[in-house]
Amino acid sequence: NDENALGSKESPFLTIQKAVDSASENDTVVLFPGDHKSGGMEVVDETSHKKYRTRVSIDKRLTLRSLSGRAGRDETRIVGEWDTTPGEYPRGMGPNAVKCAEVRTAAAGTRFEGITFCNGSTPYHDGTDIIPTRGGGVNIWGVDEGFAYFAD
């Protein structure tokens, strides 16, 4: 679990968020193969200031990579979650949905290596209303050239 784990290969953290929070700028966070679907922290949209949920929020430059490196993309997945409220939102995109990951503006240069993002969903906010029409794989704030790197 996250409270007693050391963040080592022998004693890994339960959530990716705990590993990210424990890492220093420019560190590498290594993910074991498997479906990473624990966590679901609430964060605030940098533009609309509305709240939504994500598996991991990255606020410093890091590398997140599969233990298997780039070859691990088929076995190391960050899995989001659809809103399953009956009849409320199309395609699972509602306020209870969980996006896979977000990279905050301060995390320019973050790298993802050998990781697949799947089943993420989240509502889109137009500043006043929740509009359930956008997906939720990886949200990248402050998009500039070279902001985040994805390697398969």
Tab-separated table of C-alpha atoms in Angstrom:
chain	number	residue	atom	x	y	z
A	1	ASN	CA	0.000	0.000	0.000
A	2	ASP	CA	1.050	3.630	-0.377
A	3	GLU	CA	1.443	4.290	3.358
A	4	ASN	CA	3.990	1.541	4.056
A	5	ALA	CA	5.631	1.143	0.645
A	6	LEU	CA	9.176	2.313	0.013
A	7	GLY	CA	8.749	2.947	-3.700
A	8	SER	CA	11.307	0.292	-4.611
A	9	LYS	CA	11.059	-2.746	-6.870
A	10	GLU	CA	10.666	-4.917	-3.756
A	11	SER	CA	8.174	-2.557	-2.063
A	12	PRO	CA	6.352	-0.595	-4.809
A	13	PHE	CA	3.727	2.083	-4.274
A	14	LEU	CA	0.097	1.099	-4.878
A	15	THR	CA	-0.701	4.150	-7.024
A	16	ILE	CA	1.208	5.912	-9.769
A	17	GLN	CA	0.279	9.218	-8.103
A	18	LYS	CA	2.199	8.309	-4.944
A	19	ALA	CA	5.259	7.463	-7.056
A	20	VAL	CA	4.962	10.755	-8.959
A	21	ASP	CA	4.514	12.753	-5.749
A	22	SER	CA	7.574	11.054	-4.208
A	23	ALA	CA	9.779	11.620	-7.273
A	24	SER	CA	12.030	14.632	-7.808
A	25	GLU	CA	12.250	16.753	-10.956
A	26	ASN	CA	13.804	14.771	-13.872
A	27	ASP	CA	13.422	11.394	-12.079
A	28	THR	CA	12.163	8.253	-13.817
A	29	VAL	CA	9.074	6.505	-12.436
A	30	VAL	CA	9.039	2.843	-13.492
A	31	LEU	CA	5.695	1.035	-13.807
A	32	PHE	CA	5.355	-2.709	-13.460
A	33	PRO	CA	3.467	-4.474	-16.277
A	34	GLY	CA	-0.281	-4.728	-15.771
A	35	ASP	CA	-3.382	-2.562	-15.692
A	36	HIS	CA	-2.887	0.451	-13.434
A	37	LYS	CA	-6.401	1.446	-12.459
A	38	SER	CA	-6.187	2.525	-8.854
A	39	GLY	CA	-6.419	6.119	-7.784
A	40	GLY	CA	-8.681	8.801	-9.122
A	41	MET	CA	-7.670	12.090	-7.577
A	42	GLU	CA	-9.706	15.226	-8.078
A	43	VAL	CA	-7.888	18.039	-9.899
A	44	VAL	CA	-8.837	21.495	-11.141
A	45	ASP	CA	-8.859	22.418	-14.841
A	46	GLU	CA	-6.169	25.081	-15.440
A	47	THR	CA	-8.477	27.040	-17.769
A	48	SER	CA	-12.064	26.699	-16.544
A	49	HIS	CA	-11.188	25.948	-12.891
A	50	LYS	CA	-13.744	23.098	-12.890
A	51	LYS	CA	-12.986	19.839	-11.084
A	52	TYR	CA	-12.530	16.414	-12.649
A	53	ARG	CA	-10.793	13.122	-11.771
A	54	THR	CA	-7.589	11.601	-13.138
A	55	ARG	CA	-5.440	8.552	-12.305
A	56	VAL	CA	-2.265	10.633	-12.198
A	57	SER	CA	-1.509	14.354	-12.303
A	58	ILE	CA	2.085	15.250	-13.154
A	59	ASP	CA	3.317	18.671	-12.044
A	60	LYS	CA	7.078	18.313	-12.618
A	61	ARG	CA	9.262	17.047	-15.464
A	62	LEU	CA	9.499	13.257	-15.177
A	63	THR	CA	9.856	10.152	-17.279
A	64	LEU	CA	7.192	7.485	-16.751
A	65	ARG	CA	8.214	4.227	-18.361
A	66	SER	CA	7.301	0.588	-18.354
A	67	LEU	CA	9.677	-1.802	-16.586
A	68	SER	CA	9.935	-3.464	-20.009
A	69	GLY	CA	10.871	-0.159	-21.661
A	70	ARG	CA	9.345	0.704	-25.000
A	71	ALA	CA	8.527	-2.955	-25.626
A	72	GLY	CA	6.145	-2.855	-22.632
A	73	ARG	CA	3.396	-0.839	-24.302
A	74	ASP	CA	1.167	-3.891	-24.756
A	75	GLU	CA	1.558	-4.999	-21.159
A	76	THR	CA	1.738	-1.740	-19.174
A	77	ARG	CA	-1.479	0.264	-19.242
A	78	ILE	CA	-2.904	3.222	-17.343
A	79	VAL	CA	-6.638	2.529	-17.373
A	80	GLY	CA	-9.215	5.270	-16.878
A	81	GLU	CA	-12.837	4.760	-15.908
A	82	TRP	CA	-16.147	5.612	-17.541
A	83	ASP	CA	-19.020	7.220	-15.678
A	84	THR	CA	-21.475	4.330	-15.347
A	85	THR	CA	-24.403	6.357	-14.011
A	86	PRO	CA	-27.372	4.757	-15.844
A	87	GLY	CA	-28.831	6.960	-18.567
A	88	GLU	CA	-27.001	10.085	-17.487
A	89	TYR	CA	-24.090	10.555	-19.884
A	90	PRO	CA	-23.301	9.213	-23.359
A	91	ARG	CA	-20.287	6.940	-23.811
A	92	GLY	CA	-19.391	7.111	-20.097
A	93	MET	CA	-18.314	10.755	-20.243
A	94	GLY	CA	-19.693	12.266	-17.052
A	95	PRO	CA	-18.580	13.799	-13.762
A	96	ASN	CA	-17.741	10.403	-12.209
A	97	ALA	CA	-15.415	9.426	-15.062
A	98	VAL	CA	-11.639	9.190	-14.568
A	99	LYS	CA	-9.120	10.389	-17.148
A	100	CYS	CA	-5.885	8.380	-17.498
A	101	ALA	CA	-3.321	11.128	-16.928
A	102	GLU	CA	-2.700	14.824	-17.076
A	103	VAL	CA	0.505	16.768	-17.539
A	104	ARG	CA	0.400	20.195	-15.886
A	105	THR	CA	2.111	23.229	-17.425
A	106	ALA	CA	4.987	23.010	-14.912
A	107	ALA	CA	5.837	19.512	-16.193
A	108	ALA	CA	7.097	20.573	-19.642
A	109	GLY	CA	9.299	17.873	-21.167
A	110	THR	CA	7.612	14.934	-19.429
A	111	ARG	CA	8.179	11.617	-21.231
A	112	PHE	CA	6.025	8.484	-21.454
A	113	GLU	CA	7.779	5.325	-22.653
A	114	GLY	CA	6.161	1.958	-23.301
A	115	ILE	CA	2.802	2.845	-21.718
A	116	THR	CA	-0.676	2.492	-23.225
A	117	PHE	CA	-3.520	4.762	-22.070
A	118	CYS	CA	-7.001	3.280	-22.363
A	119	ASN	CA	-10.644	3.666	-21.292
A	120	GLY	CA	-10.124	7.200	-20.008
A	121	SER	CA	-13.111	9.494	-19.998
A	122	THR	CA	-14.008	12.809	-18.457
A	123	PRO	CA	-16.438	15.656	-18.984
A	124	TYR	CA	-15.365	18.720	-20.940
A	125	HIS	CA	-16.049	22.050	-19.234
A	126	ASP	CA	-16.897	25.129	-21.320
A	127	GLY	CA	-16.417	27.408	-18.310
A	128	THR	CA	-19.956	27.086	-16.991
A	129	ASP	CA	-21.475	23.751	-17.894
A	130	ILE	CA	-20.264	20.170	-17.973
A	131	ILE	CA	-20.423	18.975	-21.570
A	132	PRO	CA	-19.908	15.186	-21.747
A	133	THR	CA	-18.396	15.117	-25.240
A	134	ARG	CA	-14.614	14.791	-24.832
A	135	GLY	CA	-12.486	11.736	-24.058
A	136	GLY	CA	-9.881	11.464	-21.360
A	137	GLY	CA	-6.658	9.721	-22.381
A	138	VAL	CA	-3.906	12.224	-21.552
A	139	ASN	CA	-4.626	15.878	-20.938
A	140	ILE	CA	-1.665	18.183	-21.634
A	141	TRP	CA	-1.775	21.787	-20.399
A	142	GLY	CA	0.128	24.708	-21.910
A	143	VAL	CA	0.836	22.873	-25.151
A	144	ASP	CA	4.045	24.100	-26.739
A	145	GLU	CA	6.400	22.382	-29.138
A	146	GLY	CA	8.213	19.610	-27.276
A	147	PHE	CA	5.902	19.800	-24.284
A	148	ALA	CA	5.440	16.056	-23.712
A	149	TYR	CA	7.063	13.093	-25.415
A	150	PHE	CA	5.481	9.725	-26.116
A	151	ALA	CA	7.662	6.794	-27.154
A	152	ASP	CA	6.179	3.429	-28.071
